[in-house]
């Protein structure tokens, strides 16, 4: 049995006047992440982890932010395309473990819906999509609510 491991990390600025998309769902908040796409930091980290596991580069290589085709694109579409690349290489996803770093709002009430949304796109059980969240105890740009970070690790298995 052949396995590949991958990791991804993504950062976005938080600003007023943007919808806050995270883990594929819309979360009510007074700020949202700034970016060319919907700026879903968790989905981008998972994309990078899957691409990284197969040495396929990163999300910026596959979906350049200079390309108008990706302006305001739903990151769930990008996630599905990354998973298609995984399949084309003959691999399937075993599990994801991720962490979101942000000061506010509280993420725990939304975690199950994120897990189910991601699991449905990637054709795995929601129990195989781990999503953790931590504040930085008001330290740094994250603690000042200026930005959000997500990290993800994935394990792929050869079909
Ligand atoms: Zn991003």
mmCIF file of C-alpha atoms and ligand atoms in Angstrom:
data_model
loop_
_atom_site.group_PDB
_atom_site.id
_atom_site.type_symbol
_atom_site.label_atom_id
_atom_site.label_comp_id
_atom_site.label_asym_id
_atom_site.label_seq_id
_atom_site.Cartn_x
_atom_site.Cartn_y
_atom_site.Cartn_z
ATOM 1 C CA UNK A 1 0.000 0.000 0.000
ATOM 2 C CA UNK A 2 1.383 3.357 -1.029
ATOM 3 C CA UNK A 3 0.671 6.519 0.948
ATOM 4 C CA UNK A 4 1.559 10.184 0.450
ATOM 5 C CA UNK A 5 1.352 12.921 3.091
ATOM 6 C CA UNK A 6 0.860 16.620 2.399
ATOM 7 C CA UNK A 7 0.612 19.874 4.309
ATOM 8 C CA UNK A 8 -0.793 23.274 3.437
ATOM 9 C CA UNK A 9 -0.988 26.699 5.032
ATOM 10 C CA UNK A 10 -2.862 29.824 3.963
ATOM 11 C CA UNK A 11 -3.233 33.394 5.197
ATOM 12 C CA UNK A 12 -5.835 36.026 4.421
ATOM 13 C CA UNK A 13 -6.457 39.547 5.613
ATOM 14 C CA UNK A 14 -9.759 40.183 7.424
ATOM 15 C CA UNK A 15 -11.633 43.325 6.374
ATOM 16 C CA UNK A 16 -15.062 44.838 6.851
ATOM 17 C CA UNK A 17 -17.504 44.627 3.964
ATOM 18 C CA UNK A 18 -16.619 41.087 2.839
ATOM 19 C CA UNK A 19 -18.629 37.898 3.325
ATOM 20 C CA UNK A 20 -16.867 35.482 5.678
ATOM 21 C CA UNK A 21 -16.509 32.147 3.898
ATOM 22 C CA UNK A 22 -14.741 29.473 5.907
ATOM 23 C CA UNK A 23 -14.669 25.714 5.412
ATOM 24 C CA UNK A 24 -17.112 26.038 2.538
ATOM 25 C CA UNK A 25 -19.839 27.790 4.535
ATOM 26 C CA UNK A 26 -20.896 31.391 5.086
ATOM 27 C CA UNK A 27 -20.415 32.490 8.708
ATOM 28 C CA UNK A 28 -22.114 35.618 10.082
ATOM 29 C CA UNK A 29 -19.382 38.080 11.106
ATOM 30 C CA UNK A 30 -18.608 41.795 10.828
ATOM 31 C CA UNK A 31 -15.506 41.014 8.730
ATOM 32 C CA UNK A 32 -14.614 38.648 5.924
ATOM 33 C CA UNK A 33 -11.419 37.426 4.329
ATOM 34 C CA UNK A 34 -9.959 39.496 1.508
ATOM 35 C CA UNK A 35 -8.834 37.706 -1.648
ATOM 36 C CA UNK A 36 -9.261 37.176 -5.364
ATOM 37 C CA UNK A 37 -11.569 34.201 -4.810
ATOM 38 C CA UNK A 38 -14.028 33.928 -1.911
ATOM 39 C CA UNK A 39 -10.843 33.754 0.217
ATOM 40 C CA UNK A 40 -11.778 30.586 2.098
ATOM 41 C CA UNK A 41 -8.547 30.075 4.005
ATOM 42 C CA UNK A 42 -9.374 26.550 5.225
ATOM 43 C CA UNK A 43 -10.304 25.200 1.798
ATOM 44 C CA UNK A 44 -7.157 26.781 0.328
ATOM 45 C CA UNK A 45 -4.970 25.085 2.958
ATOM 46 C CA UNK A 46 -6.623 21.726 2.198
ATOM 47 C CA UNK A 47 -6.096 22.284 -1.553
ATOM 48 C CA UNK A 48 -2.410 22.998 -0.978
ATOM 49 C CA UNK A 49 -2.059 19.932 1.237
ATOM 50 C CA UNK A 50 -3.554 17.663 -1.439
ATOM 51 C CA UNK A 51 -1.432 19.212 -4.206
ATOM 52 C CA UNK A 52 1.650 19.050 -1.990
ATOM 53 C CA UNK A 53 1.134 15.370 -1.207
ATOM 54 C CA UNK A 54 1.626 14.620 -4.902
ATOM 55 C CA UNK A 55 4.283 17.303 -5.560
ATOM 56 C CA UNK A 56 1.884 19.106 -7.885
ATOM 57 C CA UNK A 57 2.872 22.602 -6.787
ATOM 58 C CA UNK A 58 0.448 24.901 -5.039
ATOM 59 C CA UNK A 59 -2.948 26.490 -5.469
ATOM 60 C CA UNK A 60 -1.421 29.648 -6.957
ATOM 61 C CA UNK A 61 0.137 27.600 -9.760
ATOM 62 C CA UNK A 62 -3.125 25.874 -10.680
ATOM 63 C CA UNK A 63 -5.496 28.810 -10.111
ATOM 64 C CA UNK A 64 -3.495 32.062 -10.540
ATOM 65 C CA UNK A 65 -4.986 35.139 -8.892
ATOM 66 C CA UNK A 66 -4.115 37.079 -12.042
ATOM 67 C CA UNK A 67 -6.698 34.998 -13.952
ATOM 68 C CA UNK A 68 -10.106 36.695 -14.130
ATOM 69 C CA UNK A 69 -11.729 33.251 -14.328
ATOM 70 C CA UNK A 70 -11.068 32.819 -10.610
ATOM 71 C CA UNK A 71 -12.352 36.209 -9.450
ATOM 72 C CA UNK A 72 -14.730 35.638 -6.522
ATOM 73 C CA UNK A 73 -14.822 31.926 -7.366
ATOM 74 C CA UNK A 74 -16.360 29.577 -4.820
ATOM 75 C CA UNK A 75 -13.384 27.775 -3.262
ATOM 76 C CA UNK A 76 -15.462 24.581 -3.121
ATOM 77 C CA UNK A 77 -14.983 24.470 -6.911
ATOM 78 C CA UNK A 78 -11.208 24.755 -6.436
ATOM 79 C CA UNK A 79 -11.296 22.026 -3.781
ATOM 80 C CA UNK A 80 -13.162 19.687 -6.134
ATOM 81 C CA UNK A 81 -10.670 20.405 -8.940
ATOM 82 C CA UNK A 82 -7.734 19.640 -6.638
ATOM 83 C CA UNK A 83 -9.387 16.384 -5.637
ATOM 84 C CA UNK A 84 -9.909 15.547 -9.318
ATOM 85 C CA UNK A 85 -6.142 15.939 -9.787
ATOM 86 C CA UNK A 86 -5.578 13.550 -6.868
ATOM 87 C CA UNK A 87 -7.847 10.992 -8.561
ATOM 88 C CA UNK A 88 -6.137 11.459 -11.925
ATOM 89 C CA UNK A 89 -2.858 10.540 -10.219
ATOM 90 C CA UNK A 90 -4.459 7.351 -8.907
ATOM 91 C CA UNK A 91 -4.891 8.383 -5.275
ATOM 92 C CA UNK A 92 -7.778 8.755 -2.877
ATOM 93 C CA UNK A 93 -8.033 10.752 0.334
ATOM 94 C CA UNK A 94 -7.737 8.960 3.686
ATOM 95 C CA UNK A 95 -8.183 11.856 6.125
ATOM 96 C CA UNK A 96 -7.638 15.550 6.779
ATOM 97 C CA UNK A 97 -6.500 17.219 9.985
ATOM 98 C CA UNK A 98 -6.690 20.998 10.037
ATOM 99 C CA UNK A 99 -6.401 23.964 12.380
ATOM 100 C CA UNK A 100 -7.865 27.438 11.948
ATOM 101 C CA UNK A 101 -6.154 30.293 13.792
ATOM 102 C CA UNK A 102 -8.409 33.264 14.444
ATOM 103 C CA UNK A 103 -9.518 35.450 17.308
ATOM 104 C CA UNK A 104 -13.217 35.807 16.450
ATOM 105 C CA UNK A 105 -15.921 34.655 15.918
ATOM 106 C CA UNK A 106 -16.239 31.339 17.768
ATOM 107 C CA UNK A 107 -15.857 28.554 15.236
ATOM 108 C CA UNK A 108 -16.947 25.507 17.218
ATOM 109 C CA UNK A 109 -20.705 25.916 16.498
ATOM 110 C CA UNK A 110 -19.920 25.801 12.758
ATOM 111 C CA UNK A 111 -17.419 22.936 12.689
ATOM 112 C CA UNK A 112 -19.831 20.095 11.981
ATOM 113 C CA UNK A 113 -21.390 21.898 9.025
ATOM 114 C CA UNK A 114 -17.900 22.573 7.631
ATOM 115 C CA UNK A 115 -16.922 18.925 8.117
ATOM 116 C CA UNK A 116 -20.037 17.729 6.293
ATOM 117 C CA UNK A 117 -19.581 20.243 3.454
ATOM 118 C CA UNK A 118 -15.936 19.278 2.882
ATOM 119 C CA UNK A 119 -16.583 15.541 3.281
ATOM 120 C CA UNK A 120 -19.322 15.640 0.659
ATOM 121 C CA UNK A 121 -17.031 17.302 -1.914
ATOM 122 C CA UNK A 122 -14.169 14.898 -1.200
ATOM 123 C CA UNK A 123 -16.278 11.773 -0.955
ATOM 124 C CA UNK A 124 -15.144 10.791 2.559
ATOM 125 C CA UNK A 125 -16.837 10.460 5.938
ATOM 126 C CA UNK A 126 -17.230 13.676 7.895
ATOM 127 C CA UNK A 127 -15.361 11.940 10.713
ATOM 128 C CA UNK A 128 -12.317 11.881 8.411
ATOM 129 C CA UNK A 129 -12.349 15.691 8.215
ATOM 130 C CA UNK A 130 -10.885 17.050 11.450
ATOM 131 C CA UNK A 131 -11.246 20.803 11.958
ATOM 132 C CA UNK A 132 -9.751 22.407 15.046
ATOM 133 C CA UNK A 133 -9.640 26.095 15.914
ATOM 134 C CA UNK A 134 -7.525 28.168 18.229
ATOM 135 C CA UNK A 135 -7.169 31.833 19.088
ATOM 136 C CA UNK A 136 -3.723 33.314 19.586
ATOM 137 C CA UNK A 137 -4.678 34.782 22.989
ATOM 138 C CA UNK A 138 -4.910 38.249 21.369
ATOM 139 C CA UNK A 139 -1.298 38.025 20.160
ATOM 140 C CA UNK A 140 -0.147 39.105 16.684
ATOM 141 C CA UNK A 141 -2.168 40.062 13.584
ATOM 142 C CA UNK A 142 -4.464 37.143 14.299
ATOM 143 C CA UNK A 143 -5.166 38.328 17.818
ATOM 144 C CA UNK A 144 -5.832 41.857 16.535
ATOM 145 C CA UNK A 145 -8.426 40.348 14.135
ATOM 146 C CA UNK A 146 -6.480 41.626 11.121
ATOM 147 C CA UNK A 147 -6.041 38.219 9.578
ATOM 148 C CA UNK A 148 -6.834 34.537 9.613
ATOM 149 C CA UNK A 149 -4.619 31.493 9.067
ATOM 150 C CA UNK A 150 -5.391 27.847 8.408
ATOM 151 C CA UNK A 151 -3.160 24.798 8.233
ATOM 152 C CA UNK A 152 -4.061 21.363 6.936
ATOM 153 C CA UNK A 153 -2.463 17.954 6.673
ATOM 154 C CA UNK A 154 -3.789 15.231 4.429
ATOM 155 C CA UNK A 155 -3.023 11.572 3.858
ATOM 156 C CA UNK A 156 -3.535 10.086 0.394
ATOM 157 C CA UNK A 157 -3.654 6.396 -0.444
ATOM 158 C CA UNK A 158 -2.892 4.785 -3.805
ATOM 159 C CA UNK A 159 -6.064 3.277 -5.239
HETATM 160 ZN ZN1 LIG B 1 -6.141 31.621 0.127
#
